[in-house]
Coordinates of C-alpha atoms in Angstrom, one line a residue:
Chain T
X1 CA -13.9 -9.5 114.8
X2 CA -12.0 -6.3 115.5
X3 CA -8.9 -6.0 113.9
X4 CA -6.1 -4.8 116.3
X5 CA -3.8 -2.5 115.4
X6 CA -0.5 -2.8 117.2
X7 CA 0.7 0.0 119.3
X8 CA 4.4 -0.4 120.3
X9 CA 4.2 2.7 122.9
X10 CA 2.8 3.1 125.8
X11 CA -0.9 5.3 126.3
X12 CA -3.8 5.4 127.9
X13 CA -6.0 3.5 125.9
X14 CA -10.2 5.0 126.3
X15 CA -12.4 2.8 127.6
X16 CA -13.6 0.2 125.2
X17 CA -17.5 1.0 125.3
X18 CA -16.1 4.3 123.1
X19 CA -14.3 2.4 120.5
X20 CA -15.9 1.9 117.1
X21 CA -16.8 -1.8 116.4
X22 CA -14.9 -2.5 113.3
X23 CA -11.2 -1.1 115.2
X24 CA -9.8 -0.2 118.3
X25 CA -7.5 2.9 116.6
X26 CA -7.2 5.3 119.8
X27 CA -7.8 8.9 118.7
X28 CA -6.5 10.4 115.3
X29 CA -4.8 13.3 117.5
X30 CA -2.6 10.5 119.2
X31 CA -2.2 8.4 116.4
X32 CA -0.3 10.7 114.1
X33 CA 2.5 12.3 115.5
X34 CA 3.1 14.8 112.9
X35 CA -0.1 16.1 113.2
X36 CA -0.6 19.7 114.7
X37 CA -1.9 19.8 117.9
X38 CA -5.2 21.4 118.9
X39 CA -4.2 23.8 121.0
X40 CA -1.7 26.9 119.7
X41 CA 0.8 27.9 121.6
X42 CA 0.8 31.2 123.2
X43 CA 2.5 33.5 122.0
X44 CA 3.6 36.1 124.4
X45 CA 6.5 38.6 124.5
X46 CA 9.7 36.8 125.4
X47 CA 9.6 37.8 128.8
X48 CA 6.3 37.3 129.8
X49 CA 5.4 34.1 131.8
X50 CA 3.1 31.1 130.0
X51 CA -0.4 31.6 130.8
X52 CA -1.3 28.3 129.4
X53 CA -1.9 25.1 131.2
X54 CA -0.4 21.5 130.5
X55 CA 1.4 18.9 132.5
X56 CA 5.0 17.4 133.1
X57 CA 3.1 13.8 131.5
X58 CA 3.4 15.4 128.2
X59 CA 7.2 15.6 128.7
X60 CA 7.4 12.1 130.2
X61 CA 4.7 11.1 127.5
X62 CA 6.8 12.5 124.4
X63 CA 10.3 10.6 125.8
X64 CA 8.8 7.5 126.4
X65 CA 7.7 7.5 123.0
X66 CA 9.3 9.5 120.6
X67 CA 6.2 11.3 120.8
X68 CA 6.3 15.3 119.1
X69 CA 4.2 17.4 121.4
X70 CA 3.5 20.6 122.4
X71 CA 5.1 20.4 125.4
X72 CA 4.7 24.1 126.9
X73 CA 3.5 23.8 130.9
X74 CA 3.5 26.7 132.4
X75 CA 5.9 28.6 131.2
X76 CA 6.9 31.0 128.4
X77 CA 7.2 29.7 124.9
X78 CA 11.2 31.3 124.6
X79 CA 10.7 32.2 121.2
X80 CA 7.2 33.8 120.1
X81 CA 8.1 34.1 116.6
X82 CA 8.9 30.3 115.9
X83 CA 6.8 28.3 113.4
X84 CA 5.3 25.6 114.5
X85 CA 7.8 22.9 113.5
X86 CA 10.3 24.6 115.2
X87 CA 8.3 24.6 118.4
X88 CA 7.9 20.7 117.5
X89 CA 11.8 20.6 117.6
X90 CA 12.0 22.6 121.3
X91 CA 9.8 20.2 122.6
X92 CA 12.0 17.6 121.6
X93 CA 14.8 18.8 123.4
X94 CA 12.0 19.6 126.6
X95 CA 11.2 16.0 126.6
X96 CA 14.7 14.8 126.4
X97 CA 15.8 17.3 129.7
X98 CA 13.1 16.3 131.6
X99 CA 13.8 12.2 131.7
X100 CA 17.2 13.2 131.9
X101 CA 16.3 14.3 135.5
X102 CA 16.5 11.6 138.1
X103 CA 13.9 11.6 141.1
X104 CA 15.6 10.4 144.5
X105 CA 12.7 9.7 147.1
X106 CA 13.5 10.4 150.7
X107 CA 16.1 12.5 150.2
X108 CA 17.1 14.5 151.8
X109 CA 14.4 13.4 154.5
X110 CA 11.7 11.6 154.5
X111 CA 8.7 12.7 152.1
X112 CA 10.9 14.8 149.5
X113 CA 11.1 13.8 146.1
X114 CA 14.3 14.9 145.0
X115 CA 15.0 16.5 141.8
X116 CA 18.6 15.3 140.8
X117 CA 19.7 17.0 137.5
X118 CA 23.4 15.4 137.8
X119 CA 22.0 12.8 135.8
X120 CA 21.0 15.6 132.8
X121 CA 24.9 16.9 133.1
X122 CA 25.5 13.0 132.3
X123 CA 24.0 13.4 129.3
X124 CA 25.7 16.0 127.2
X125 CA 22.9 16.8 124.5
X126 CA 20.4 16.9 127.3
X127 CA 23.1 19.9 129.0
X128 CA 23.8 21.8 125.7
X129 CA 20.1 21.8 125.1
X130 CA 19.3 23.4 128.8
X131 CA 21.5 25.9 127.9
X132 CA 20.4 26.6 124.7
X133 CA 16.8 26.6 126.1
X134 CA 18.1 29.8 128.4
X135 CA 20.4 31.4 125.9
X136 CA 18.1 31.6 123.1
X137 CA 15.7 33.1 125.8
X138 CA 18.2 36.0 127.1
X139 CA 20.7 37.0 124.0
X140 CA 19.8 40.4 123.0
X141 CA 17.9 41.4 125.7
X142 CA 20.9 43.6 127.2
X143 CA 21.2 41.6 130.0
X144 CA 24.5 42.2 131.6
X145 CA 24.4 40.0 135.1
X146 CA 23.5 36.5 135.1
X147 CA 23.7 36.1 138.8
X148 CA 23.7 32.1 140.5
X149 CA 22.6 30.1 143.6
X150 CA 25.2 28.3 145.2
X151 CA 25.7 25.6 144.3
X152 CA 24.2 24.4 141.4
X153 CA 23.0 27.7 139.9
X154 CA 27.4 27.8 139.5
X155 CA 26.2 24.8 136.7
X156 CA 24.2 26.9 134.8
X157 CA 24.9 30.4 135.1
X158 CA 28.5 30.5 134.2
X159 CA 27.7 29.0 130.4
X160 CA 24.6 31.0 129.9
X161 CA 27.0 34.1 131.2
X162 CA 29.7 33.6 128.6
X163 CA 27.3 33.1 125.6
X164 CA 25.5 35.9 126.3
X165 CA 28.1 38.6 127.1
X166 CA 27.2 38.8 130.8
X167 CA 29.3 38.9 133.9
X168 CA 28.4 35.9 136.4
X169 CA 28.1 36.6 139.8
X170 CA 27.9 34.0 142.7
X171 CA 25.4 34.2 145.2
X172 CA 27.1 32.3 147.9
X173 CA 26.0 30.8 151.6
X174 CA 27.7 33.3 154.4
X175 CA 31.5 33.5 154.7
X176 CA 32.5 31.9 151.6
X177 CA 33.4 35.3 149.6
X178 CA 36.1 37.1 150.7
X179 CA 36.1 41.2 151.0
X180 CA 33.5 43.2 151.8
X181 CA 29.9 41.7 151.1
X182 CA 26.1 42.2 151.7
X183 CA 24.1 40.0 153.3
X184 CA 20.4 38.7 153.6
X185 CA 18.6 36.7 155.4
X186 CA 15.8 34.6 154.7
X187 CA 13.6 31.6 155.9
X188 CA 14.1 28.3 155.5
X189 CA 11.3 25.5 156.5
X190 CA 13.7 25.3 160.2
X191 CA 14.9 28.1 161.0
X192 CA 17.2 31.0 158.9
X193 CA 19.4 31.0 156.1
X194 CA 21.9 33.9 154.8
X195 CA 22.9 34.4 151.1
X196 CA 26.0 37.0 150.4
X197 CA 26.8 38.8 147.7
X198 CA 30.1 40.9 147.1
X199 CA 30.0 45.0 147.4
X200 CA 30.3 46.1 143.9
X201 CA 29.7 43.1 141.9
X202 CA 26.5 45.1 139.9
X203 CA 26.0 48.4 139.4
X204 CA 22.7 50.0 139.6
X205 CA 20.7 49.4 137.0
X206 CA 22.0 46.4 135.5
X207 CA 19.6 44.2 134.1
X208 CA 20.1 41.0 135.5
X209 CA 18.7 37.5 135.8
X210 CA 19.1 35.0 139.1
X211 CA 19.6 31.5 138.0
X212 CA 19.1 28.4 139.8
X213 CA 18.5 24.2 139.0
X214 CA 14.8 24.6 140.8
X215 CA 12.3 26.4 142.7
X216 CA 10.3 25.2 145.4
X217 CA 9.3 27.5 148.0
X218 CA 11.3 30.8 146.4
X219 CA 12.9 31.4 149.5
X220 CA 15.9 31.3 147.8
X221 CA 15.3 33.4 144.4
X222 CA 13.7 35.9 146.6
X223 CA 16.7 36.4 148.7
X224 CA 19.0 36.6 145.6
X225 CA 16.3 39.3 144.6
X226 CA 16.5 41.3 147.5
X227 CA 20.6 41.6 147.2
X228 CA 20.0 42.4 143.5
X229 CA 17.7 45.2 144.4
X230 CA 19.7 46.2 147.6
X231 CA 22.3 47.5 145.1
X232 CA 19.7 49.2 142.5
X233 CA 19.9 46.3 139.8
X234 CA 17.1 45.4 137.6
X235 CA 16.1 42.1 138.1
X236 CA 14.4 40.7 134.9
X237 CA 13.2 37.3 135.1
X238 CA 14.1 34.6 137.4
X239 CA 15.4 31.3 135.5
X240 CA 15.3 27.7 137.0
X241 CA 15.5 24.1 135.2
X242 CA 12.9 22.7 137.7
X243 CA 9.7 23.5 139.3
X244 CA 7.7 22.6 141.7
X245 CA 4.6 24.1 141.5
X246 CA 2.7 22.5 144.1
X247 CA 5.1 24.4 146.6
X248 CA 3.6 27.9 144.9
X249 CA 7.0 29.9 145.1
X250 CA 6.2 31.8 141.7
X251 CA 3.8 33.4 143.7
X252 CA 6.3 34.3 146.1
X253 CA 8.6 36.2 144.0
X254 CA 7.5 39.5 144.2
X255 CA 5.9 40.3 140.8
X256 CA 9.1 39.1 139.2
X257 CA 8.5 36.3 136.0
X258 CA 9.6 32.6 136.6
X259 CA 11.1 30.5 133.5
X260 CA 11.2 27.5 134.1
X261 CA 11.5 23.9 131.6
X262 CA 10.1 21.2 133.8
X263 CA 7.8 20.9 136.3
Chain A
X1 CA 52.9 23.0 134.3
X2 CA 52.4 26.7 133.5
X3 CA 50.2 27.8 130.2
X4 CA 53.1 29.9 129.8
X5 CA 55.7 28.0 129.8
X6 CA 53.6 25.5 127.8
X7 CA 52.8 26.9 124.4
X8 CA 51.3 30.6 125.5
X9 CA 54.4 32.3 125.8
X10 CA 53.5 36.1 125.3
X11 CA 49.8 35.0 124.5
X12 CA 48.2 38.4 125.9
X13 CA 45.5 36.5 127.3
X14 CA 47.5 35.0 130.2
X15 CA 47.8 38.2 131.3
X16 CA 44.6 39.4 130.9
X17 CA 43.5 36.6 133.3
X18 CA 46.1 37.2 135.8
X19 CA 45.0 40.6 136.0
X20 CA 41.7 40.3 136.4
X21 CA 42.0 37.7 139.6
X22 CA 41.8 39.7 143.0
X23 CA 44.3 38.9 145.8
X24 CA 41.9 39.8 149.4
X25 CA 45.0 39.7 152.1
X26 CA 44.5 37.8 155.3
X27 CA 41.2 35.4 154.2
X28 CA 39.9 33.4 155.6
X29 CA 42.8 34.1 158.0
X30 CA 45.9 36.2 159.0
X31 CA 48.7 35.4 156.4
X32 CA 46.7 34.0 153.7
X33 CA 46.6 36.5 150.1
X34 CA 43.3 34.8 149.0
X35 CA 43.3 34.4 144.9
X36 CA 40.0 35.5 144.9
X37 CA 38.5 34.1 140.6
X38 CA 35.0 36.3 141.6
X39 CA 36.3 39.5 139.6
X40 CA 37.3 37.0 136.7
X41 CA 33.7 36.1 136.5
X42 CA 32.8 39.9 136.3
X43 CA 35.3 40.4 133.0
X44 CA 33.4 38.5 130.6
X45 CA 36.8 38.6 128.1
X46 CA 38.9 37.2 131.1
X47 CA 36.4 34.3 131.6
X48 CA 36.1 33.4 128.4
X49 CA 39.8 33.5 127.4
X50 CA 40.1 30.9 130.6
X51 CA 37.7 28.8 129.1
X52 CA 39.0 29.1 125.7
X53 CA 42.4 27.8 126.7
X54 CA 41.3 24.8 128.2
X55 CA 38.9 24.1 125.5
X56 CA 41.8 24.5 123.1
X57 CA 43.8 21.5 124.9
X58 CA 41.3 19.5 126.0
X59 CA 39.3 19.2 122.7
X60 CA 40.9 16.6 121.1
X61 CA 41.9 14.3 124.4
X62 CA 39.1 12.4 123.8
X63 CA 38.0 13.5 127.4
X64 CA 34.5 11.9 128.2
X65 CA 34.3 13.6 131.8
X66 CA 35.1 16.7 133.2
X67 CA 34.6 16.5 136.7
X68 CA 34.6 19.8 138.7
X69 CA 35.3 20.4 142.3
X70 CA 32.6 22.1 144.5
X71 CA 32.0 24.6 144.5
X72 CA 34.5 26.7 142.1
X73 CA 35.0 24.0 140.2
X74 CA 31.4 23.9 139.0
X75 CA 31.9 27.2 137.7
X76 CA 35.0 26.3 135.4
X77 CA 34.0 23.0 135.0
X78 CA 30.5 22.9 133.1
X79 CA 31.9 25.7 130.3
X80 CA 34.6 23.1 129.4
X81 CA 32.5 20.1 129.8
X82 CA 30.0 21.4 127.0
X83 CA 32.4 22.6 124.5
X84 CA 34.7 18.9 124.9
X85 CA 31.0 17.3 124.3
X86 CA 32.0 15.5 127.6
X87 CA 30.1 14.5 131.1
X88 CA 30.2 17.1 133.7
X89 CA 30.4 15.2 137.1
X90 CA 30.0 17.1 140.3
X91 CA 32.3 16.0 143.2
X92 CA 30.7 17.6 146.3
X93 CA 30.9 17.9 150.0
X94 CA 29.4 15.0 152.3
X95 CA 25.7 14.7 152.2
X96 CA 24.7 17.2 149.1
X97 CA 24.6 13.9 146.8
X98 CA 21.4 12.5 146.7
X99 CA 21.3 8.6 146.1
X100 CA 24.3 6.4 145.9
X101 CA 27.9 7.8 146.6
X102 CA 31.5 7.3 147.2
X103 CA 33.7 8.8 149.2
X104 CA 37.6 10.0 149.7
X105 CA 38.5 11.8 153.0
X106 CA 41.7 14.1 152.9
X107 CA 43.7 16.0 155.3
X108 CA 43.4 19.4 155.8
X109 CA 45.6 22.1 157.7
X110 CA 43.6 20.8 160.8
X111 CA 41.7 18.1 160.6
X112 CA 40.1 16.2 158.0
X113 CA 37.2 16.6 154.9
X114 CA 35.2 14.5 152.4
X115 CA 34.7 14.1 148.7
X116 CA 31.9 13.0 147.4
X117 CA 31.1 11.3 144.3
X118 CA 28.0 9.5 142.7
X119 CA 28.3 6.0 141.8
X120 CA 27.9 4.8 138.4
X121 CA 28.3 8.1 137.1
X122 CA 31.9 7.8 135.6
X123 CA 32.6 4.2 134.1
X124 CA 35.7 2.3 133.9
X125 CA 38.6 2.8 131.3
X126 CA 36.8 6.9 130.6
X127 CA 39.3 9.5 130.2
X128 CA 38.8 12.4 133.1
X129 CA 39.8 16.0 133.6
X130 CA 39.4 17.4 136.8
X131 CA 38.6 21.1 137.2
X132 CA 39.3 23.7 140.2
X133 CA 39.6 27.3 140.4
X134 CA 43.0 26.8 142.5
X135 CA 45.5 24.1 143.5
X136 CA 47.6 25.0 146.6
X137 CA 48.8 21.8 148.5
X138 CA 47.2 19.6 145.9
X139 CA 45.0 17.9 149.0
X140 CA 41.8 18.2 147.4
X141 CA 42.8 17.1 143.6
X142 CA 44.4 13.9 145.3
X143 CA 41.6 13.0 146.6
X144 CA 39.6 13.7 143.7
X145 CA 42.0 11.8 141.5
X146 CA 42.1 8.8 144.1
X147 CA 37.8 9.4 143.8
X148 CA 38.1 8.6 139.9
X149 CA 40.6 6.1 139.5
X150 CA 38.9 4.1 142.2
X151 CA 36.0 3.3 139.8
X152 CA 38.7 2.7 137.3
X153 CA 38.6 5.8 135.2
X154 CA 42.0 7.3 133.2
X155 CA 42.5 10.8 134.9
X156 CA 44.0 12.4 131.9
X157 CA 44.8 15.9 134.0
X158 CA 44.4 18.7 136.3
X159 CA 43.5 21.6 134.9
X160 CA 43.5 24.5 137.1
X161 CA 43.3 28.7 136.7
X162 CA 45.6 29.2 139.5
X163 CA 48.6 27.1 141.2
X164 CA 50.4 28.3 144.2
X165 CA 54.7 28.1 144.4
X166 CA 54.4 25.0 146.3
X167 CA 53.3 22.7 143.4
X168 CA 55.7 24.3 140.7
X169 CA 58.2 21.9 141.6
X170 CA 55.5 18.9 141.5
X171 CA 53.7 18.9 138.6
X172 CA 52.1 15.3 139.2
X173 CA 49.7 14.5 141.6
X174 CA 49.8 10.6 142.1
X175 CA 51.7 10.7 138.9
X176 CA 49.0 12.3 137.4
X177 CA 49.7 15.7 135.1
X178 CA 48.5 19.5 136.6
X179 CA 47.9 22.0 134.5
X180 CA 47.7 25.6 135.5
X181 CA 47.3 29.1 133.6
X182 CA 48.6 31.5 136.2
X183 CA 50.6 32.2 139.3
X184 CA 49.1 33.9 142.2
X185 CA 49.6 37.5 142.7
X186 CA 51.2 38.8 146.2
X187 CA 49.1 41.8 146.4
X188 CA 47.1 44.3 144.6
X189 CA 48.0 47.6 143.2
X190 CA 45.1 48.7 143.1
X191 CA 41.7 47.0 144.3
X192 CA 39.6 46.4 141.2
X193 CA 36.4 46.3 143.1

């Protein structure tokens, strides 16, 4: 007779011709959570992109369950020198972000599967910790613009701005600032789009990062770029809470690095 | 009311932000001396000392939303949201809300507009604080207000960096209190940008 062992969370169970005869434990590596996981993270310079692989499940995984694990996609670990529990406790806070996002099918036409982070700015923790994520990613590295999308990069530029010294600077859809302002145009998947930024909002060679909730095609980031680099700034890294890699717009950016939580 | 006249008499920071707002004369049309917060944003002191005062009063409210006008508002609103610990809730043009919403129209110079609001994301009896970069006739917080209270939320207050002459004589919008740090400027001196 096999004796069961109960398994309160949800998981793929293997197929049963692979369990031992005397027990159906699943596998030791999904059994105990506090055990290290397989794989090391990378560890790359805090601006370089992830080169490892993984998948949003982890993140959905980990929520659903309580679940600690390595939860590192594609992106760049934001702290190279962290010991491994304190990667365990990032993840935590990855995990909690990402089901804090609410998906809204159809909208806004048919086919899209929207991304609504209003629900994550419901949930105060899972806010504080998508900030945190950023700042402890871009303190100290002299960055002195933190420039956002309209609309919702105005959500998460301005805090990561004032904890990290940095002047925020909108990026705004065409004849919303007033005075004199630059323009650019770029495509959207109809027709043309025009972001402005003001005349003397960044100085040459300011080191600056473009902020925004998501990326999908990178039409958008690369149109903040191109004001940013109209005016001789330095654009560091590009930062987004969401992507959607399918779409491929980290390709698109121009050699410029993508961080990003979900995807 | 005015910060100053409410406790930061003389607090250097008042002036500080008032100094750092730019007035751009005749936008978006002849006669209007547009308060313009952008060059607030670029003085990283004057920003924070903005957000610092409404942290100060709002702390202890017991505020569980902030909820934040688009599209300034989401720039004054979020700061204060995660320092109270409270909900930040986006109240948006028509159609930029996925999912379920509800709506408030208001009147405008000419015409009419729309606020936006998602349901079920502010319950009944929570206490509110609605955030804008400016209040002039008081239009748009009105119909915020009348947004919030109509899922039965408490809308504590008004909280806004800039008020214009006309609402210093009417400091309650639907009985509810405003709250401003500065007065707009005629004209500038000298343009900081």
């Amino acid at each position: 007779m096999m004796n069961t062992l109960k398994i309160s969370f949800a998981v793929l169970k293997p197929p049963t011709r692979y369990l031992p005869s005397s027990n159906s434990v699943i596998s030791q590596k999904l059994h105990s959570p506090s055990s290290s996981p397989s794989v090391k993270p990378p560890t790359i310079s805090p601006l370089g992109r992830g080169k490892s692989g993984g998948s949003r499940v982890y993140s959905t995984f980990a929520a659903r369950t309580n679940f600690k694990v390595n939860c590192y996609s594609n992106m760049a670990e934001p702290n190279s020198d962290l010991k491994q529990g304190d990667v365990t406790v990032k993840d935590d806070r990855i995990a909690r972000i990402s089901s804090s996002i609410r998906v809204i099918p159809d909208f806004p036409k048919p086919g899209i599967m929207f991304q609504d982070i209003t629900t994550m700015l419901l949930d105060p923790v899972a806010f504080k910790d998508t900030i945190d994520l950023f700042v402890e990613r871009y303190k100290e590295k002299n960055i002195s613009v933190v420039a956002g999308v309209e609309a919702r990069g105005f959500i998460f530029g301005p805090p990561i701005a004032l904890a990290i010294g940095a002047k925020f600077v909108p990026m705004r859809k065409p004849n919303k600032l007033p005075g004199a302002v630059i323009s650019e145009e770029y495509s959207l998947e109809y027709g043309t789009d025009i972001m402005e930024m003001h005349v003397g909002a960044v100085q040459a060679g300011e080191r600056t990062l473009v902020i925004d909730d998501l990326i999908a095609t990178g039409g958008t980031l690369v149109a903040a770029i191109n004001l940013l680099e109209r005016v001789g700034a330095n654009v560091v890294e590009c930062a987004c809470v969401i992507e959607l890699p399918d779409l491929k717009g980290r390709d698109k950016l121009g050699g410029k690095p993508l961080f990003v939580l979900v995807n | 009311m005015f910060a100053e006249e409410n406790g930061l008499h003389g607090d250097p920071r008042i002036k500080a932000i008032s100094d750092a707002i730019r007035v751009v004369p005749h936008f978006p049309k002849p006669g209007i001396m547009f308060q313009d917060i952008t060059t607030l944003l670029l003085d990283q002191k004057a920003f924070k000392y903005t957000v610092d005062i409404f942290v100060d009063r709002y702390r202890d409210k017991k505020i569980s939303v902030v909820a934040g006008v688009e599209a300034r508002g989401f720039i004054f609103g979020p700061p204060i949201a995660l320092a109270i610990g409270a909900k930040f809730v986006p109240l948006r043009k028509p159609k930029k809300l996925p999912g379920e919403v509800i709506s408030e129209s208001y009147v405008l110079e000419y015409g009419t507009d729309c606020l936006e609001m998602h349901v079920g994301a502010v319950q009944p009896g929570e206490s509110v604080l609605i955030v804008d970069d400016l209040v002039a006739t008081g239009g748009t917080l009105s119909a915020a207000i009348r947004l919030l209270e109509r899922v039965g939320a408490e809308v504590i207050e008004c909280a806004c960096v800039i008020g214009l002459p006309q609402v210093k004589g009417n400091w309650r919008l639907n009985g509810v209190p405003l709250y401003v740090l500065v007065e707009p400027r005629l004209t500038d001196l000298e343009c900081s940008l």
